[in-house]
Structure formats: C-alpha cells, structure tokens
Short mmCIF file of C-alpha atoms in Angstrom, two decimals:
data_model
loop_
_atom_site.label_atom_id
_atom_site.label_comp_id
_atom_site.label_asym_id
_atom_site.label_seq_id
_atom_site.Cartn_x
_atom_site.Cartn_y
_atom_site.Cartn_z
CA UNK J 118 -0.04 0.00 0.03
CA UNK J 119 2.82 2.57 0.73
CA UNK J 120 4.40 1.52 -2.28
CA UNK J 121 1.28 2.43 -4.39
CA UNK J 122 0.86 5.69 -2.62
CA UNK J 123 4.15 6.65 -3.08
CA UNK J 124 3.82 5.97 -7.02
CA UNK J 125 0.48 7.83 -6.67
CA UNK J 126 2.27 10.95 -5.29
CA UNK J 127 4.79 10.86 -7.70
CA UNK J 128 2.49 10.56 -10.84
CA UNK J 129 0.16 13.19 -9.45
CA UNK J 130 3.33 15.66 -9.27
CA UNK J 131 4.34 14.82 -12.73
CA UNK J 132 1.47 13.79 -15.01
CA UNK J 133 -1.90 15.10 -16.23
CA UNK J 134 -4.92 14.14 -14.07
CA UNK J 135 -6.01 12.40 -17.30
CA UNK J 136 -2.80 10.12 -17.64
CA UNK J 137 -3.77 6.46 -17.99
CA UNK J 138 -1.07 5.56 -15.70
CA UNK J 139 -2.10 8.07 -12.88
CA UNK J 140 -5.68 6.87 -13.36
CA UNK J 141 -4.66 3.12 -12.88
CA UNK J 142 -2.83 3.95 -9.47
CA UNK J 143 -5.59 5.98 -8.14
CA UNK J 144 -7.81 2.71 -8.81
CA UNK J 145 -5.47 0.79 -6.64
CA UNK J 146 -5.89 3.05 -3.74
CA UNK J 147 -7.81 1.62 -0.88
CA UNK J 148 -11.58 2.37 -0.62
CA UNK J 149 -13.12 3.88 2.64
CA UNK J 150 -16.68 3.45 3.45
CA UNK J 151 -17.96 6.40 5.41
CA UNK J 152 -21.27 4.89 6.45
CA UNK J 153 -20.94 1.03 6.08
CA UNK J 154 -23.82 0.15 8.21
CA UNK J 155 -26.37 2.50 6.93
CA UNK J 156 -29.00 1.77 4.10
CA UNK J 157 -30.31 4.32 1.75
CA UNK J 158 -34.30 4.06 1.11
CA UNK J 159 -35.77 5.95 -1.87
CA UNK J 160 -39.18 6.69 -1.44
CA UNK J 161 -41.08 7.00 -4.57
CA UNK J 162 -42.80 10.32 -5.36
CA UNK J 163 -45.61 9.28 -8.02
CA UNK J 164 -45.69 5.70 -6.80
CA UNK J 165 -45.65 6.31 -2.94
CA UNK J 166 -45.92 10.10 -1.97
CA UNK J 167 -48.34 11.01 -4.54
CA UNK J 168 -50.87 8.52 -3.34
CA UNK J 169 -51.46 10.37 0.07
CA UNK J 170 -52.22 8.87 3.59
CA UNK J 171 -53.13 5.57 2.52
CA UNK J 172 -49.74 4.76 1.12
CA UNK J 173 -47.47 7.00 3.07
CA UNK J 174 -48.85 6.33 6.60
CA UNK J 175 -48.26 2.68 6.75
CA UNK J 176 -44.71 3.34 5.32
CA UNK J 177 -43.90 5.72 8.17
CA UNK J 178 -45.05 3.09 10.70
CA UNK J 179 -42.70 0.32 9.00
CA UNK J 180 -39.84 2.87 8.95
CA UNK J 181 -40.01 3.89 12.67
CA UNK J 182 -39.96 0.36 13.76
CA UNK J 183 -37.31 -0.51 11.39
CA UNK J 184 -34.83 1.99 12.48
CA UNK J 185 -34.72 0.16 15.90
CA UNK J 186 -32.49 -2.17 14.05
CA UNK J 187 -31.22 -0.57 10.81
CA UNK J 188 -29.58 2.70 10.18
CA UNK J 189 -31.65 4.61 7.49
CA UNK J 190 -30.84 7.42 5.09
CA UNK J 191 -34.37 8.04 3.50
CA UNK J 192 -34.52 9.80 0.04
CA UNK J 193 -37.75 11.23 -1.58
CA UNK J 194 -38.71 11.39 -4.84
CA UNK J 195 -40.63 14.22 -7.24
CA UNK J 196 -43.57 12.75 -8.62
CA UNK J 197 -46.43 13.91 -10.51
CA UNK J 198 -46.00 17.81 -9.78
CA UNK J 199 -42.40 17.62 -11.04
CA UNK J 200 -43.73 15.91 -14.36
CA UNK J 201 -46.07 19.01 -14.61
CA UNK J 202 -43.35 21.65 -13.98
CA UNK J 203 -41.14 19.61 -16.75
CA UNK J 204 -44.00 19.63 -18.92
CA UNK J 205 -44.41 23.33 -18.79
CA UNK J 206 -40.78 24.44 -18.28
CA UNK J 207 -40.08 22.26 -21.74
CA UNK J 208 -42.65 24.29 -23.46
CA UNK J 209 -40.80 27.23 -22.75
CA UNK J 210 -37.79 25.85 -23.84
CA UNK J 211 -35.92 26.32 -20.58
CA UNK J 212 -32.91 24.30 -20.21
CA UNK J 213 -32.13 21.17 -18.35
CA UNK J 214 -30.62 23.04 -15.28
CA UNK J 215 -33.77 25.01 -14.97
CA UNK J 216 -35.67 21.96 -14.95
CA UNK J 217 -33.27 20.29 -12.27
CA UNK J 218 -34.09 23.01 -9.93
CA UNK J 219 -38.09 22.71 -10.59
CA UNK J 220 -37.56 18.97 -9.90
CA UNK J 221 -35.39 19.68 -6.99
CA UNK J 222 -38.03 21.81 -5.14
CA UNK J 223 -40.64 19.07 -5.34
CA UNK J 224 -38.45 16.48 -4.28
CA UNK J 225 -37.70 19.07 -1.49
CA UNK J 226 -41.67 19.61 -0.52
CA UNK J 227 -41.90 15.74 -0.32
CA UNK J 228 -38.96 15.30 1.95
CA UNK J 229 -40.38 18.37 4.26
CA UNK J 230 -44.01 16.46 4.43
CA UNK J 231 -42.31 13.01 5.20
CA UNK J 232 -40.02 14.76 7.82
CA UNK J 233 -42.70 16.17 9.42
CA UNK J 234 -44.50 12.80 9.86
CA UNK J 235 -41.53 11.60 11.29
CA UNK J 236 -40.80 14.44 13.46
CA UNK J 237 -42.51 13.14 16.68
CA UNK J 238 -40.12 10.10 16.32
CA UNK J 239 -37.19 12.34 16.33
CA UNK J 240 -36.37 11.82 12.66
CA UNK J 241 -35.59 14.93 10.78
CA UNK J 242 -35.28 16.33 7.14
CA UNK J 243 -32.12 17.44 5.90
CA UNK J 244 -31.41 19.99 2.88
CA UNK J 245 -28.50 19.26 0.56
CA UNK J 246 -26.16 21.40 2.70
CA UNK J 247 -26.99 19.25 5.48
CA UNK J 248 -25.96 16.08 4.41
CA UNK J 249 -22.67 16.54 6.43
CA UNK J 250 -24.81 16.42 9.63
CA UNK J 251 -26.29 12.83 8.41
CA UNK J 252 -23.64 10.89 10.60
CA UNK J 253 -25.09 12.73 13.84
CA UNK J 254 -28.62 11.90 13.00
CA UNK J 255 -27.76 8.36 12.25
CA UNK J 256 -25.99 8.12 15.68
CA UNK J 257 -28.68 9.56 17.51
CA UNK J 258 -31.90 8.10 15.73
CA UNK J 259 -30.80 5.67 13.32
CA UNK J 260 -32.77 7.65 10.53
CA UNK J 261 -32.79 10.83 8.34
CA UNK J 262 -34.73 12.22 5.39
CA UNK J 263 -33.51 14.02 2.36
CA UNK J 264 -34.32 15.07 -0.75
CA UNK J 265 -33.46 12.73 -3.40
CA UNK J 266 -32.51 14.93 -6.49
CA UNK J 267 -28.88 15.23 -6.98
CA UNK J 268 -27.76 18.90 -6.26
CA UNK J 269 -26.50 19.57 -9.72
CA UNK J 270 -29.07 22.51 -10.19
CA UNK J 271 -27.90 24.66 -13.16
CA UNK J 272 -25.11 22.26 -13.94
CA UNK J 273 -27.08 19.38 -14.61
CA UNK J 274 -25.50 17.37 -17.55
CA UNK J 275 -27.85 17.79 -20.40
CA UNK J 276 -29.51 14.73 -21.80
CA UNK J 277 -28.60 13.39 -25.34
CA UNK J 278 -31.96 14.47 -26.53
CA UNK J 279 -34.80 16.74 -24.75
CA UNK J 280 -34.38 18.86 -21.84
CA UNK J 281 -35.78 16.57 -18.94
CA UNK J 282 -32.78 16.16 -16.15
CA UNK J 283 -31.35 12.62 -16.73
CA UNK J 284 -30.22 12.52 -13.34
CA UNK J 285 -33.16 13.02 -11.21
CA UNK J 286 -34.06 11.30 -7.77
CA UNK J 287 -33.35 7.41 -8.55
CA UNK J 288 -29.93 8.57 -9.21
CA UNK J 289 -29.64 11.04 -6.68
CA UNK J 290 -30.38 8.43 -3.88
CA UNK J 291 -27.95 6.07 -5.65
CA UNK J 292 -24.92 8.51 -5.66
CA UNK J 293 -25.63 9.17 -1.69
CA UNK J 294 -25.59 5.25 -1.12
CA UNK J 295 -22.32 4.97 -3.19
CA UNK J 296 -20.36 8.23 -2.34
CA UNK J 297 -21.02 7.41 1.78
CA UNK J 298 -20.09 3.96 1.14
CA UNK J 299 -23.45 2.22 2.38
CA UNK J 300 -24.71 -0.96 3.17
CA UNK J 301 -27.47 -1.32 0.74
CA UNK J 302 -29.80 0.86 -1.96
CA UNK J 303 -33.55 -0.03 -1.82
CA UNK J 304 -35.98 1.68 -4.11
CA UNK J 305 -39.62 1.53 -2.65
CA UNK J 306 -41.85 1.57 -5.64
CA UNK J 307 -45.68 0.76 -6.49
CA UNK J 308 -44.99 -2.45 -8.17
CA UNK J 309 -43.61 -5.68 -7.24
CA UNK J 310 -40.16 -5.11 -9.33
CA UNK J 311 -39.12 -5.41 -12.41
CA UNK J 312 -41.26 -7.03 -15.22
CA UNK J 313 -40.62 -7.72 -18.91
CA UNK J 314 -43.41 -5.06 -19.89
CA UNK J 315 -45.23 -2.61 -17.82
CA UNK J 316 -47.59 -4.48 -15.69
CA UNK J 317 -50.00 -1.69 -15.21
CA UNK J 318 -51.04 -1.76 -19.17
CA UNK J 319 -49.60 -5.29 -20.33
CA UNK J 320 -51.52 -8.51 -18.96
CA UNK J 321 -48.69 -10.74 -20.34
CA UNK J 322 -46.02 -9.20 -18.34
CA UNK J 323 -43.63 -11.39 -16.54
CA UNK J 324 -41.66 -10.59 -12.82
CA UNK J 325 -38.13 -10.78 -12.77
CA UNK J 326 -36.58 -11.40 -9.75
CA UNK J 327 -33.07 -10.95 -10.52
CA UNK J 328 -31.30 -9.36 -13.39
CA UNK J 329 -27.70 -7.85 -14.59
CA UNK J 330 -27.35 -4.40 -15.79
CA UNK J 331 -26.13 -5.80 -19.12
CA UNK J 332 -29.16 -8.49 -19.34
CA UNK J 333 -31.43 -5.45 -18.88
CA UNK J 334 -30.12 -3.55 -21.52
CA UNK J 335 -29.76 -6.34 -23.92
CA UNK J 336 -33.49 -6.90 -23.38
CA UNK J 337 -34.40 -3.53 -23.73
CA UNK J 338 -35.48 -2.92 -20.09
CA UNK J 339 -33.09 -0.42 -19.29
CA UNK J 340 -35.66 2.47 -18.76
CA UNK J 341 -38.61 0.35 -17.36
CA UNK J 342 -38.08 0.66 -13.66
CA UNK J 343 -35.32 2.88 -12.57
CA UNK J 344 -33.64 6.13 -14.36
CA UNK J 345 -31.48 5.01 -17.08
CA UNK J 346 -28.35 6.49 -15.82
CA UNK J 347 -28.74 4.48 -12.60
CA UNK J 348 -27.72 1.64 -14.71
CA UNK J 349 -24.35 3.27 -15.67
CA UNK J 350 -23.73 4.39 -12.41
CA UNK J 351 -24.30 0.87 -10.74
CA UNK J 352 -22.02 -0.67 -13.35
CA UNK J 353 -19.32 2.05 -12.43
CA UNK J 354 -19.60 2.10 -8.40
CA UNK J 355 -16.90 0.90 -6.06
CA UNK J 356 -18.97 0.11 -3.24
CA UNK J 357 -22.58 -0.49 -4.33
CA UNK J 358 -23.07 -3.85 -6.65
CA UNK J 359 -26.65 -4.23 -6.45
CA UNK J 360 -29.94 -2.57 -6.01
CA UNK J 361 -33.38 -3.73 -4.48
CA UNK J 362 -36.63 -2.68 -6.06
CA UNK J 363 -39.54 -3.45 -3.69
CA UNK J 364 -43.22 -2.62 -3.49
CA UNK J 365 -43.79 -0.25 -0.69
CA UNK J 366 -47.56 -0.80 -0.68
CA UNK J 367 -47.17 -4.05 0.75
CA UNK J 368 -46.87 -4.12 4.43
CA UNK J 369 -43.47 -5.74 5.55
CA UNK J 370 -41.74 -5.65 2.26
CA UNK J 371 -39.47 -2.75 3.27
CA UNK J 372 -38.55 -4.68 6.29
CA UNK J 373 -37.78 -7.80 4.65
CA UNK J 374 -35.46 -6.18 2.15
CA UNK J 375 -33.72 -4.35 5.06
CA UNK J 376 -33.18 -7.80 6.47
CA UNK J 377 -31.50 -9.08 3.55
CA UNK J 378 -34.46 -11.05 2.08
CA UNK J 379 -34.92 -11.35 -1.61
CA UNK J 380 -38.06 -9.66 -1.88
CA UNK J 381 -38.76 -8.13 -5.19
CA UNK J 382 -36.22 -7.44 -8.03
CA UNK J 383 -32.37 -7.36 -7.39
CA UNK J 384 -30.48 -5.36 -10.22
CA UNK J 385 -26.79 -6.28 -10.16
CA UNK J 386 -23.61 -4.69 -11.71
CA UNK J 387 -22.50 -7.76 -13.13
#
C-alpha cells in the first residue's frame, strides 16, 4: 500500500490528471466506506408520496419500527408535480439546469412532508447542505430524511435528447449510497419490481426477480423501472454492486428487504 501511494504521489506531481497510468494508480488506492452500516431507501414520489395517506402512513410506521434495528437514509422522489413542471418548462424551451431546479423543489417538498410525519419520532429532514450532519442523526436516532434530487442544479448534464434532467431522484439516492459507501440501496415503488413489460398496461408482463445491468440493456428493459443513468452508475460503482426494488404498498416488504431477504427485484452490476 505504501508503495502504491508513493507511486501515486509521484504521478500526481508529474502527470496530467487524465494520464492513464495515474488513473490506474488511483484505482488501486484503498476504498474507505464512510457509513458502511447505513441503508439508503428511496421513497417514490409518484408511486408512494402522491398516493397520500393510504400509502404513506403505513410506510411511516414501518420506517419507525425498522430504524430500531437499521440505520436509514431516506430519500424522497419528486413525482407528478415535477412532471407537470417539466412539461411547462419544456414548452417554454428552458434548459435542463432550470428543470433540475424545479424537480429539486418538488423533491424538497416531499422530504419536508415526510420529515414532519416522522418528526415526533425524532427523525428530521435535512437539506443538501445538511448532508454533512447525517452521521450525527444516524448516531442519535438511526434515521434521517433527504431530498433525492442530486444537487447539480444549473450544472445538470444535459440529456442527449430533450431537456428532461437525466439525473433525477433515483440517481441522486444512488449517488448518496455510493459516496457514503452504504450497506444497501433500496427503491420503494408501487410495483413488485421489474417486469418484462409495464404490468399496469400489459397482462402478459412477467416478473423478473433478479437480473444484471447488461441483461436489462440487452432485453431493452433499461428504462423500465429506474432512471436509465442509474444502471451506468451501478456498473461504475466501487461500493454498491446491486440495488433492490420493492413494492412499498405491501406491508412488510421494506422490512424484509432491510433484513437481507430477496423480496422484489435485485439488479446487479455484473
């Protein structure tokens, strides 16, 4: 390890940061997981939050019970209101960075509402700037709520086509789990997981319990359950090598997933 760091120090002082040998040396550096015992949960905006009390209250109860045994970083999606904003902003020819800010505002609203519902249990919502205090919240109450939208704001990388921000709340929550080196990444949706087609519109849709990123792309399923960029992020990740999608409308599914059970669909990096 010392030899590796010495080589890296030497390359950093002499080479471009794009140098292939420097990149290879940096890749060999030891990984450090900041929150290895924490689980990131993404609560869907359209699939859960937009359904109101009937969907959210049972999930709140499950989260409160689960945090007794698990450390939880709870991210919120944006949902239908963000889609309405995207529609208006797109028609006005506004750029992806503006749409990113609009989507962030809705995810923030959902985080604020979920945080208020969990407040009496000591679970708070933090803003993007407050993510540095996450370890303190986890140490004290085992849970914290955050907005799932990545903080790219005006610096959102434009999509190849259109102006809809490609990195939204699915990606934002994944990035939190990867950068903190967390234990797991669980997406709470309103479907049992991944299907061969949209189960809401296709009677012939078949459930897929486990699949790899490459298999999803080969079968044309890469944009059917998670934001497309999440799959590329998963392939490139150093800590998170699989994600799990569960139906949050079924009581107990989240608890089972946190316990390590294979409920829903698991998507693997390889």
